[in-house]
PDB file of C-alpha atoms in Angstrom:
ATOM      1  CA  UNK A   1    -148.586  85.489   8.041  1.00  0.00           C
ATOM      2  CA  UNK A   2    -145.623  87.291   6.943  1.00  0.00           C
ATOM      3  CA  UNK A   3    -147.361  89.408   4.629  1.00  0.00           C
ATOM      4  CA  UNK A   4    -150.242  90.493   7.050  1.00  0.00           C
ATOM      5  CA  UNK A   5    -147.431  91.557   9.815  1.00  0.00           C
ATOM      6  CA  UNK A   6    -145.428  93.347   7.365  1.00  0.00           C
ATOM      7  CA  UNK A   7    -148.645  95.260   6.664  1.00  0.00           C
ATOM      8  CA  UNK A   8    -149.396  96.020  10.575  1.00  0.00           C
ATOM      9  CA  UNK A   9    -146.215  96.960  11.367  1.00  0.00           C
ATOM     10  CA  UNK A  10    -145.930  99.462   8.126  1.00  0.00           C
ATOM     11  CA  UNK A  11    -149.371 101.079   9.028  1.00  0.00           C
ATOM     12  CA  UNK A  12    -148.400 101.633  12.705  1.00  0.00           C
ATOM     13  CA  UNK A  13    -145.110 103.346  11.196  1.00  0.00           C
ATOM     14  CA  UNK A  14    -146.716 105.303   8.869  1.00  0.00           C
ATOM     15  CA  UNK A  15    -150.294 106.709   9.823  1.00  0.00           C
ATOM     16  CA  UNK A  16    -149.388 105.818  14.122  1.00  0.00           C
ATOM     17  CA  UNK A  17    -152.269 102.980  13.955  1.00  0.00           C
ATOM     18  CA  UNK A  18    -151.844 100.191  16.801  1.00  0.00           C
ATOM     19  CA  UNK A  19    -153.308  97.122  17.665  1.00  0.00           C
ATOM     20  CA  UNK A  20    -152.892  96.531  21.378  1.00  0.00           C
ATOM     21  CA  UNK A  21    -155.723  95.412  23.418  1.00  0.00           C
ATOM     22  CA  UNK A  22    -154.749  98.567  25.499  1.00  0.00           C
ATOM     23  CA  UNK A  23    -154.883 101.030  22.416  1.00  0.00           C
ATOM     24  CA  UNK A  24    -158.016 103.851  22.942  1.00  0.00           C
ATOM     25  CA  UNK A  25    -157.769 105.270  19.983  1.00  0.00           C
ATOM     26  CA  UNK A  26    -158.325 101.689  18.548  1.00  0.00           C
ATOM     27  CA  UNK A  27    -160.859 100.013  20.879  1.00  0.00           C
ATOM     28  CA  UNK A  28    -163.288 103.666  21.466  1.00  0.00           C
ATOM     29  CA  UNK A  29    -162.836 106.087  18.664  1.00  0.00           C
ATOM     30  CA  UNK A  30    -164.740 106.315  15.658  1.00  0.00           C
ATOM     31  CA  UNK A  31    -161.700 106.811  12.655  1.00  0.00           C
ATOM     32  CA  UNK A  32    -162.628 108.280   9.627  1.00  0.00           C
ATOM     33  CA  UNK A  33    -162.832 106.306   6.747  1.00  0.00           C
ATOM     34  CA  UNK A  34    -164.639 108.371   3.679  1.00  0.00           C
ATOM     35  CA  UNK A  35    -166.260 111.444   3.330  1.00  0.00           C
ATOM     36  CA  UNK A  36    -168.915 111.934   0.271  1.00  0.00           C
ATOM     37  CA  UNK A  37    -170.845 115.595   0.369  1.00  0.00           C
ATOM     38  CA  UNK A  38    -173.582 115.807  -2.084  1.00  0.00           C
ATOM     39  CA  UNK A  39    -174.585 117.197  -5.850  1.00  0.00           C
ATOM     40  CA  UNK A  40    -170.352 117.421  -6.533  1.00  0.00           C
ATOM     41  CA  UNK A  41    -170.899 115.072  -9.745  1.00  0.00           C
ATOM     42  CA  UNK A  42    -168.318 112.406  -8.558  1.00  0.00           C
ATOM     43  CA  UNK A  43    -169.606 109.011  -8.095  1.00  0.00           C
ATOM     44  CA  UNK A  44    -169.813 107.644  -4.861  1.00  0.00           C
ATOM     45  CA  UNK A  45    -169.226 103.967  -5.409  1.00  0.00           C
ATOM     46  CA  UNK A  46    -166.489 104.523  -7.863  1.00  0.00           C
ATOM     47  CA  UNK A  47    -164.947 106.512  -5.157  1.00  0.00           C
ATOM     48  CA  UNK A  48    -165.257 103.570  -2.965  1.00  0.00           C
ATOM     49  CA  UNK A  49    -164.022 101.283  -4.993  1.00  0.00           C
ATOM     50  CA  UNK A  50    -160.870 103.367  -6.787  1.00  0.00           C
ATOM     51  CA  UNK A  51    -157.533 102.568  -5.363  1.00  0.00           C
ATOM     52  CA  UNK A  52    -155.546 105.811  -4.806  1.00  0.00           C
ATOM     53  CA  UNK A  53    -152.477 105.988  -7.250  1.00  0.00           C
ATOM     54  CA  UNK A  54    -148.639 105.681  -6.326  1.00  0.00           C
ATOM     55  CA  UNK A  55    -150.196 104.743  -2.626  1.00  0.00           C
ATOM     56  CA  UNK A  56    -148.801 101.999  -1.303  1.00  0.00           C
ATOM     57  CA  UNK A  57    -148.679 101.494   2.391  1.00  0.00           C
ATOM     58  CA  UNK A  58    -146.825  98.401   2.444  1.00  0.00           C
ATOM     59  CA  UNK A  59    -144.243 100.285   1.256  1.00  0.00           C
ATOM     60  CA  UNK A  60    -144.330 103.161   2.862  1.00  0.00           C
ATOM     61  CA  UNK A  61    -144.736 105.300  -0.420  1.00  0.00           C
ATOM     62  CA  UNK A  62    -148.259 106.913   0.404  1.00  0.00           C
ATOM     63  CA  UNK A  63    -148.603 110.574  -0.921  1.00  0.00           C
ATOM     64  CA  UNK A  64    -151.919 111.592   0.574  1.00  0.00           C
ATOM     65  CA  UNK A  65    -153.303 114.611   0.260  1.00  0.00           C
ATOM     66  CA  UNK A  66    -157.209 116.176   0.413  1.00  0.00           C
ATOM     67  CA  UNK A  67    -156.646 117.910  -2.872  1.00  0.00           C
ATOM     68  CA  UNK A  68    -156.465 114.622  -4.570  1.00  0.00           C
ATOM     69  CA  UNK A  69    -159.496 112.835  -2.649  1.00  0.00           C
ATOM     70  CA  UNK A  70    -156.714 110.948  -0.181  1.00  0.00           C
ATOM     71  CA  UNK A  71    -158.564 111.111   3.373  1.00  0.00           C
ATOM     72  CA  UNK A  72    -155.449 112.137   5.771  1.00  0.00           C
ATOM     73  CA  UNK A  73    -155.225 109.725   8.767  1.00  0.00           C
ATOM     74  CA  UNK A  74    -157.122 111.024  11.861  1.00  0.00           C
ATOM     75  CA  UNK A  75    -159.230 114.301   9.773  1.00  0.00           C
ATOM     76  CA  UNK A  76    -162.400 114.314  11.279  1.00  0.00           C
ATOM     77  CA  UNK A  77    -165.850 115.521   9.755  1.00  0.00           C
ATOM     78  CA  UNK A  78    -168.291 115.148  12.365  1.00  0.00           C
ATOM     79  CA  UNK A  79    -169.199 118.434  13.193  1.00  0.00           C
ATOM     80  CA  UNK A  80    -168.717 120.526   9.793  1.00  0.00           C
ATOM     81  CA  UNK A  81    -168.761 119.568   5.644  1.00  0.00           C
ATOM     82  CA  UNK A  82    -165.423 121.314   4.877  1.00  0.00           C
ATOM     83  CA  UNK A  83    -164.403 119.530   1.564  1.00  0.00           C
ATOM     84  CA  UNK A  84    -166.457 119.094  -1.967  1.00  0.00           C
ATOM     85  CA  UNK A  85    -164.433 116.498  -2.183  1.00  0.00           C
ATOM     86  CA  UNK A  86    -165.176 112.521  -1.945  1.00  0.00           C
ATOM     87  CA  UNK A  87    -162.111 111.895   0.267  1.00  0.00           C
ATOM     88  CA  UNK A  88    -160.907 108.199   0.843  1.00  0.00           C
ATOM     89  CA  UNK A  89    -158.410 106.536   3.249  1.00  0.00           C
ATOM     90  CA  UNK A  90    -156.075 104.664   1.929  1.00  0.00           C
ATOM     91  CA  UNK A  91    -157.042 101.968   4.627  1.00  0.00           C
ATOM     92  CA  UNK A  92    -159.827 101.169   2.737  1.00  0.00           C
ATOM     93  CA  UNK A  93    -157.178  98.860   0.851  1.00  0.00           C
ATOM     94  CA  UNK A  94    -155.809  96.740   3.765  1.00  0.00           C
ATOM     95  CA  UNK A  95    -159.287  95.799   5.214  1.00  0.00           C
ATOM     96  CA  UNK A  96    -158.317  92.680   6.236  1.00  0.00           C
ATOM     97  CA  UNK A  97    -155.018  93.500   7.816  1.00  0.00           C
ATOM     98  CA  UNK A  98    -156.722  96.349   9.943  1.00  0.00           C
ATOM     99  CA  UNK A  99    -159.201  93.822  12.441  1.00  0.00           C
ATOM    100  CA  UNK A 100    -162.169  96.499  11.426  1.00  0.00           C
ATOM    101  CA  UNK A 101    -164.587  95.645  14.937  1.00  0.00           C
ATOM    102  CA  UNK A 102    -167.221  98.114  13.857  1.00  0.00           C
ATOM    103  CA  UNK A 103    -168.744 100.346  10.549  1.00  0.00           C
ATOM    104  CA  UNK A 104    -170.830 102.837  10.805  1.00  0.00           C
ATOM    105  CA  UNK A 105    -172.339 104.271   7.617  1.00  0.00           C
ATOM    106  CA  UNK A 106    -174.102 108.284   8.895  1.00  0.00           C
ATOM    107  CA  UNK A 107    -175.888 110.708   7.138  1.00  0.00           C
ATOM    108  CA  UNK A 108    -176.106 114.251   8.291  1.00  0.00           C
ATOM    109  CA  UNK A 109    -177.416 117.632   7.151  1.00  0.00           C
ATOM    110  CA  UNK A 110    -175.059 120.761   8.392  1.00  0.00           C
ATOM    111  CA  UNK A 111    -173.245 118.987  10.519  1.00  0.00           C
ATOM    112  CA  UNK A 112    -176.132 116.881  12.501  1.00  0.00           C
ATOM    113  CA  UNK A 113    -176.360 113.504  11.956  1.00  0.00           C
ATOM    114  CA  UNK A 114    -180.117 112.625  10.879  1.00  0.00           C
ATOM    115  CA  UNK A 115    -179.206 108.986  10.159  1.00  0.00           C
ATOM    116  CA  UNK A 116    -176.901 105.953  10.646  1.00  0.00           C
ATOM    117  CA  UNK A 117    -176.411 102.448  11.039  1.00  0.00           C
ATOM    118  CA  UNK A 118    -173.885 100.359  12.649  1.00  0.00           C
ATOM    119  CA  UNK A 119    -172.777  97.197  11.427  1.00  0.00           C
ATOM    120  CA  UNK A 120    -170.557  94.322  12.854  1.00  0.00           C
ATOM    121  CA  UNK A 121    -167.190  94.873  11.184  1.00  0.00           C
ATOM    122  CA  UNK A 122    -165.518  91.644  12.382  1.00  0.00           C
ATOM    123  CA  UNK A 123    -164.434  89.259   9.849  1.00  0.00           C
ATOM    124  CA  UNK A 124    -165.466  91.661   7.013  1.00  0.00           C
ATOM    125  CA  UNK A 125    -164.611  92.897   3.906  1.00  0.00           C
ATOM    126  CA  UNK A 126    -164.865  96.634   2.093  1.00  0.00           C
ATOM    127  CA  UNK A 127    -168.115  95.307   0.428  1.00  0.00           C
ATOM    128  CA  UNK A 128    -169.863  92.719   3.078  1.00  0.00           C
ATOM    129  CA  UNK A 129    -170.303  94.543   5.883  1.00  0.00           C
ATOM    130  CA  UNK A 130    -172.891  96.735   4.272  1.00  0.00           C
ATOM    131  CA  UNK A 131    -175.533  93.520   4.680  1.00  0.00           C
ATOM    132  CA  UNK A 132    -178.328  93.234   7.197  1.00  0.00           C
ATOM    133  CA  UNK A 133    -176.797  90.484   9.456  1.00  0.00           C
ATOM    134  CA  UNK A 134    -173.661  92.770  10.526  1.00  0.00           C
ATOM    135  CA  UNK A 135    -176.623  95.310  12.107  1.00  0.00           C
ATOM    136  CA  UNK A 136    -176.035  96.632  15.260  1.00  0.00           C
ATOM    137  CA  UNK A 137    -177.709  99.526  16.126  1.00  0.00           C
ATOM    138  CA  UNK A 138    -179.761 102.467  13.517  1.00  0.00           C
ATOM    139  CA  UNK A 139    -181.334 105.761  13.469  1.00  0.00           C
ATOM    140  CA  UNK A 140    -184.204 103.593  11.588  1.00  0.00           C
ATOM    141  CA  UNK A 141    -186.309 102.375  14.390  1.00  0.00           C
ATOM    142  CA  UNK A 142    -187.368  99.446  12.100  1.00  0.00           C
ATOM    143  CA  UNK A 143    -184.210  98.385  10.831  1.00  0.00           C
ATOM    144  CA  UNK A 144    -182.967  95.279  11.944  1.00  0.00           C
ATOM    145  CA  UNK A 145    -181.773  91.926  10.968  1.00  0.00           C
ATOM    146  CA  UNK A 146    -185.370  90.456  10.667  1.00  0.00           C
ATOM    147  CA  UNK A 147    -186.962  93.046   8.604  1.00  0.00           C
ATOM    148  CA  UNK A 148    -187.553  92.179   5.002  1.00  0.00           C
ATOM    149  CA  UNK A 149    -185.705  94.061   2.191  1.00  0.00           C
ATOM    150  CA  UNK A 150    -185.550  92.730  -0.893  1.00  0.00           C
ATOM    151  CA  UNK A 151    -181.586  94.723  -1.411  1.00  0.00           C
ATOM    152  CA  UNK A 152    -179.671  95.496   1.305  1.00  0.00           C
ATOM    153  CA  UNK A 153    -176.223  95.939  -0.821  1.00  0.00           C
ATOM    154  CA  UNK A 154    -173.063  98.628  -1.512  1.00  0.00           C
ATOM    155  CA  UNK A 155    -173.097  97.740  -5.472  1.00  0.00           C
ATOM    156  CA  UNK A 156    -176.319  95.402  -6.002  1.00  0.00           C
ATOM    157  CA  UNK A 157    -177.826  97.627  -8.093  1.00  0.00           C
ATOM    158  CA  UNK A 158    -175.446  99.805  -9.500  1.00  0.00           C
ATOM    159  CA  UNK A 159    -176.884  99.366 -13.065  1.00  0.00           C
ATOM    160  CA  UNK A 160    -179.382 101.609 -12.348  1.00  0.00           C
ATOM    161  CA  UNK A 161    -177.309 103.845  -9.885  1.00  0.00           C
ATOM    162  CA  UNK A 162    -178.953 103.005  -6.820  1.00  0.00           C
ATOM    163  CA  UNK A 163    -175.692 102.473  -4.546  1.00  0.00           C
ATOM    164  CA  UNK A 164    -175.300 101.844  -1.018  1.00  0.00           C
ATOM    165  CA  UNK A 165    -179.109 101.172  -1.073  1.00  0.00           C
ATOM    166  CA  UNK A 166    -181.265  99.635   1.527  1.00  0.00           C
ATOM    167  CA  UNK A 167    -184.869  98.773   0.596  1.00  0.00           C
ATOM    168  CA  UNK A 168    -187.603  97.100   1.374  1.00  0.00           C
ATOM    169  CA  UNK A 169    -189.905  95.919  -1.800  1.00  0.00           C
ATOM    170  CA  UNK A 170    -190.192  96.795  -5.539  1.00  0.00           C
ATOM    171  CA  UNK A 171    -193.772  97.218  -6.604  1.00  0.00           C
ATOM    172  CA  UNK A 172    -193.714  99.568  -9.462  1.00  0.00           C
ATOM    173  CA  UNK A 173    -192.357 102.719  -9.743  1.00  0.00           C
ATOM    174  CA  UNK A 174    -194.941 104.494  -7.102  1.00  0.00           C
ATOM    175  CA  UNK A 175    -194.897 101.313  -4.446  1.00  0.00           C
ATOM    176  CA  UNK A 176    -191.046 101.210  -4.126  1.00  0.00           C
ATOM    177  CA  UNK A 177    -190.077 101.822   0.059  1.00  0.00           C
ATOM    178  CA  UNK A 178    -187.414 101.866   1.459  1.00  0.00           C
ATOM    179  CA  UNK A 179    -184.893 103.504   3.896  1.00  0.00           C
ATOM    180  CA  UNK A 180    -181.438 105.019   2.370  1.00  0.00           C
ATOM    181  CA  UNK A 181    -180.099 105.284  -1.080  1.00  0.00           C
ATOM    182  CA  UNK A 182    -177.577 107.103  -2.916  1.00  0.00           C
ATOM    183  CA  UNK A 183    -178.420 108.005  -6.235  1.00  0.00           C
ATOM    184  CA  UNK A 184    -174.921 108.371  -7.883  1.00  0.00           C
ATOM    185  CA  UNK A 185    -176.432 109.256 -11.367  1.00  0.00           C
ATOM    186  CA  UNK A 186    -179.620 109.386 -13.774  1.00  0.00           C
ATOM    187  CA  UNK A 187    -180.733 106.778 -15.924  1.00  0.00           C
ATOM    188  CA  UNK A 188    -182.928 106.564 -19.425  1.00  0.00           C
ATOM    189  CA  UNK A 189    -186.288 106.109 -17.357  1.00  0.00           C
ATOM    190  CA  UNK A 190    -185.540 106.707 -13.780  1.00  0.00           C
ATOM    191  CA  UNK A 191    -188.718 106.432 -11.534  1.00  0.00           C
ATOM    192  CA  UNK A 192    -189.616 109.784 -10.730  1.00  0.00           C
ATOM    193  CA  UNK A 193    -188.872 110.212  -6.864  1.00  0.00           C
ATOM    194  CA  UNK A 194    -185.302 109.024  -8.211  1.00  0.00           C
ATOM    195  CA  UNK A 195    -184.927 112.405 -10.693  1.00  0.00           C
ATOM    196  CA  UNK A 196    -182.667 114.681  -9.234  1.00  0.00           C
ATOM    197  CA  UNK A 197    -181.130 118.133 -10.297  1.00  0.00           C
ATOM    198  CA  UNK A 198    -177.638 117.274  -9.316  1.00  0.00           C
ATOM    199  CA  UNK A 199    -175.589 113.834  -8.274  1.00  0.00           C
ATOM    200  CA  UNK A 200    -174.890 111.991  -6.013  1.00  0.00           C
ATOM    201  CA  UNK A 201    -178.069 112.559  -3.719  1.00  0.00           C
ATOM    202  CA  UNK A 202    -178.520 110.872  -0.476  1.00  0.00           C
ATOM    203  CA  UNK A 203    -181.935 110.096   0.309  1.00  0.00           C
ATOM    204  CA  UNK A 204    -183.026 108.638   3.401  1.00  0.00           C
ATOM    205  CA  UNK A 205    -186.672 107.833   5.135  1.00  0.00           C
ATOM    206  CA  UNK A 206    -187.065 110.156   7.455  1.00  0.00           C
ATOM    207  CA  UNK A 207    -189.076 109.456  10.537  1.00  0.00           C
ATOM    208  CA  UNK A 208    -187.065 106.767  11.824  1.00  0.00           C
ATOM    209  CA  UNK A 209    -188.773 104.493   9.359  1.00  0.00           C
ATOM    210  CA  UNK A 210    -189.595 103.293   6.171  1.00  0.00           C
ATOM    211  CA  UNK A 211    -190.130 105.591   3.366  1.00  0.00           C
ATOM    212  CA  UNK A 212    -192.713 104.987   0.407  1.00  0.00           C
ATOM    213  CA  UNK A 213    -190.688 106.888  -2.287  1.00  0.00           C
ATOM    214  CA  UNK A 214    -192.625 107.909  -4.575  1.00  0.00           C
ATOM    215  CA  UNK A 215    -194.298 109.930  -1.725  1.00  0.00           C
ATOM    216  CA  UNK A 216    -191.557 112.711  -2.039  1.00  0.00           C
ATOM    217  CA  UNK A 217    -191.123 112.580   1.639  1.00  0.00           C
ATOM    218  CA  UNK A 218    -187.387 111.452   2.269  1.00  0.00           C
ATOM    219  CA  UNK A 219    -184.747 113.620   3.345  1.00  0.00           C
ATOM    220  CA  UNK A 220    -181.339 114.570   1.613  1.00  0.00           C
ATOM    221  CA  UNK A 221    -178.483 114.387   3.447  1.00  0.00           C
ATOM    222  CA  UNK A 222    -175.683 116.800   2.611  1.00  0.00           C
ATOM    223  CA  UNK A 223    -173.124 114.390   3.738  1.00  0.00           C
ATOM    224  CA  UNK A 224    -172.475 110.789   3.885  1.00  0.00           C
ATOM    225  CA  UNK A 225    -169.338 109.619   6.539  1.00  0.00           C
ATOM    226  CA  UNK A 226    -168.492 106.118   7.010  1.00  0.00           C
ATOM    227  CA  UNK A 227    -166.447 105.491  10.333  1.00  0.00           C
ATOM    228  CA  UNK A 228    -164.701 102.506  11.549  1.00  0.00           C
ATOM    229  CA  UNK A 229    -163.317 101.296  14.865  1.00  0.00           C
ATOM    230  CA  UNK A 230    -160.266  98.880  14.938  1.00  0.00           C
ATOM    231  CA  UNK A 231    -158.951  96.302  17.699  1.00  0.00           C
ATOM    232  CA  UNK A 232    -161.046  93.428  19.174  1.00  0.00           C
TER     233      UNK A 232
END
């Protein structure tokens, strides 16, 4: 208990986060959480995963800075892709000290979203609330917590660079559907709706639905955001 209010209270001094059920920018705002633009050649997951060097925030010693992919508290991307850059917050870290109520995961192409999910961030971790049951709301009109996917998962299949991926059935190479991917690299044999002239690629079904892959219909977002909101 000590350790978790020692972490609060250093994160309120240091980046102005509170936790009172009378905070806004807690209980309405969307905060910022990682930014990923497209075709840059850095590795999305990785990203995720990689704790930032000499940051501690339990400490207080937290050098963070865009030019070395540190997400600054409260920069917002909504509107614009201003960074080639993956940029990561530092929260990403102290996910269970932070009461994370909400993630939303969004795609968009110039600045307008053309997909998202929400998910139910309560009692989560940086990896499980990317999972079907945690779904609250999506761009993906048939996206829900009683569809059938056979991976729903951040890092599932990240042998064959198919991160953050959300699908529906494997059936050979030209059956595969599914709704959002991001291709972080190319493999040996890589199906071919998978090839891709640069990395990472997000590709999502457009439509508001499924996508049969191998059809060459999906989209490619430009950017890929992932938001939180904190205090329940």
């Amino acid at each position: 208990m000590n350790f978790v209010f020692h972490v609060t209270v250093s994160l309120i001094v240091m980046f102005g986060i509170g936790f009172s059920a009378g905070s806004n920018y807690c209980k309405d705002n969307w905060v910022l959480f990682f930014h990923a633009p497209s075709g840059n050649g850095e590795e999305v997951l990785k990203a995720w995963k990689t704790r930032h060097n000499n940051c501690d925030i339990v400490s207080g010693i937290c050098p963070c800075f865009i030019s070395n992919g540190c997400l600054p508290p409260r920069v917002r991307f909504e509107t614009f892709k201003s960074s080639t850059k993956v940029l990561r917050s530092p929260y990403i870290d102290y996910w269970d000290c932070l009461k994370i109520s909400k993630v939303k995961l969004e795609l968009s192409i110039q600045g307008k979203m053309v997909g998202f999910v929400e998910f139910d961030g309560r009692d989560s971790s940086s990896f499980n609330w990317f999972h079907k049951d945690r779904i609250l709301n999506s761009s993906w009109t048939d996206m829900h917590k009683s569809q059938t996917y056979n991976v729903f998962s951040i890092d599932q299949e990240s042998k064959i660079e198919r991160n953050f991926f959300i699908n529906k059935n494997y059936n050979g190479c030209p059956n595969d559907s599914g709704w959002l991917v991001v291709k972080d690299g190319n493999l040996t044999n890589p199906c071919d709706w998978e090839k891709q002239t640069s990395y990472p690629q997000f590709l999502y079904g457009q439509h508001g639905q499924v996508t049969k892959w191998n059809d060459m219909e999906y989209g490619k977002a430009d950017v890929l955001n992932i938001y939180v909101q904190m205090g329940y």
